[in-house]
Amino acid sequence: MELLDEPLATTETVVAEVCHKLRKLRPALGVIPRLVAEERLVLVPAFAGQPRRVSELLAKYPEMDAGDATLVVLSELYPRARLITVDDDFRRYRRLRNQAIPVVMPEGL
């Protein structure tokens, strides 16, 4: 995070998933609220703000979870932004008008 000049945006749904996965790694889990408090991580209420769109995406992609759907919505709200991920499903997912989602992904995935 220190290498980035600007805050990252994500959704509360994704943060909840991350916190669940980090539940046994307490020091790592504690970093998430600190990043939010320092405004280095901005939470966008994509699920609450766009419930119909989340529902459409979940119906279109049976393998998609709610966190992924909110990130697609986020990419629609901020079309010039790029999604940083290790989840190669985002190469298949499409946002409005069948557009690919611009992703930043480690080599080899």
Coordinates of C-alpha atoms in Angstrom, one line a residue:
M1 CA 0.0 0.0 0.0
E2 CA 2.9 2.4 0.6
L3 CA 3.8 2.2 -3.1
L4 CA 0.4 3.6 -4.2
D5 CA -0.1 7.3 -4.4
E6 CA -3.9 7.3 -4.1
P7 CA -6.4 5.4 -2.1
L8 CA -7.9 2.1 -3.3
A9 CA -11.6 1.7 -3.6
T10 CA -13.5 -1.6 -2.9
T11 CA -16.8 -2.6 -1.5
E12 CA -18.0 -3.5 1.9
T13 CA -19.0 -6.9 0.6
V14 CA -15.4 -7.6 -0.5
V15 CA -14.0 -6.3 2.8
A16 CA -16.4 -8.7 4.7
E17 CA -15.1 -11.6 2.6
V18 CA -11.5 -10.6 3.2
C19 CA -12.1 -10.3 6.9
H20 CA -13.6 -13.7 7.0
K21 CA -10.6 -15.2 5.2
L22 CA -8.2 -13.4 7.5
R23 CA -10.1 -14.3 10.7
K24 CA -7.3 -16.5 12.0
L25 CA -4.5 -14.1 11.1
R26 CA -5.4 -11.4 13.6
P27 CA -2.5 -9.0 12.8
A28 CA -3.4 -9.0 9.1
L29 CA -7.1 -8.6 10.0
G30 CA -6.3 -5.5 12.1
V31 CA -4.8 -3.8 9.0
I32 CA -8.1 -3.5 7.2
P33 CA -9.8 -1.1 9.7
R34 CA -6.6 0.9 9.9
L35 CA -6.5 1.4 6.1
V36 CA -10.2 2.5 6.1
A37 CA -9.5 4.9 9.0
E38 CA -6.5 6.4 7.2
E39 CA -8.6 6.7 4.1
R40 CA -6.2 4.6 2.1
L41 CA -9.0 2.2 1.5
V42 CA -12.4 3.7 0.4
L43 CA -15.5 1.6 0.8
V44 CA -18.2 2.1 -1.8
P45 CA -21.7 0.7 -1.0
A46 CA -22.2 -1.0 -4.3
F47 CA -24.5 -3.8 -3.0
A48 CA -26.8 -1.4 -1.2
G49 CA -26.6 1.2 -4.0
Q50 CA -27.2 -1.1 -6.9
P51 CA -29.1 -4.2 -5.7
R52 CA -30.9 -4.7 -9.0
R53 CA -27.6 -4.7 -10.9
V54 CA -26.0 -7.1 -8.4
S55 CA -28.9 -9.4 -8.8
E56 CA -28.6 -9.3 -12.6
L57 CA -25.0 -10.2 -12.5
L58 CA -25.5 -13.0 -10.1
A59 CA -28.2 -14.4 -12.4
K60 CA -26.0 -14.0 -15.5
Y61 CA -22.9 -15.7 -13.9
P62 CA -23.9 -18.7 -11.7
E63 CA -20.3 -19.0 -10.5
M64 CA -20.1 -15.4 -9.4
D65 CA -20.2 -14.6 -5.7
A66 CA -21.7 -11.4 -4.2
G67 CA -18.2 -9.8 -3.7
D68 CA -17.3 -10.3 -7.4
A69 CA -20.7 -8.8 -8.4
T70 CA -20.1 -5.7 -6.4
L71 CA -16.7 -5.3 -8.0
V72 CA -18.2 -5.4 -11.4
V73 CA -20.7 -2.8 -10.3
L74 CA -17.8 -0.7 -9.0
S75 CA -16.1 -1.0 -12.4
E76 CA -19.3 0.3 -14.0
L77 CA -19.4 3.2 -11.6
Y78 CA -15.8 4.1 -12.2
P79 CA -15.2 3.0 -15.9
R80 CA -11.7 4.5 -16.1
A81 CA -10.4 2.6 -13.0
R82 CA -8.6 -0.7 -13.2
L83 CA -9.4 -3.7 -11.0
I84 CA -6.4 -5.2 -9.1
T85 CA -7.1 -8.9 -8.6
V86 CA -5.7 -12.4 -8.6
D87 CA -9.1 -13.8 -9.7
D88 CA -9.0 -14.8 -13.3
D89 CA -12.8 -14.9 -13.4
F90 CA -12.7 -11.2 -14.1
R91 CA -11.3 -11.9 -17.5
R92 CA -14.7 -13.5 -18.3
Y93 CA -17.0 -11.2 -16.5
R94 CA -18.4 -8.3 -18.5
R95 CA -19.7 -4.9 -17.4
L96 CA -22.5 -2.9 -19.1
R97 CA -22.7 -3.3 -22.9
N98 CA -20.5 -6.4 -22.8
Q99 CA -17.3 -4.5 -22.0
A100 CA -14.3 -6.2 -20.6
I101 CA -13.2 -5.1 -17.2
P102 CA -9.7 -3.6 -17.2
V103 CA -7.7 -5.7 -14.7
V104 CA -4.2 -5.6 -13.2
M105 CA -3.2 -9.2 -12.5
P106 CA 0.1 -10.8 -11.6
E107 CA 1.8 -12.6 -14.5
G108 CA 1.1 -16.2 -15.0
L109 CA -2.5 -16.2 -13.8

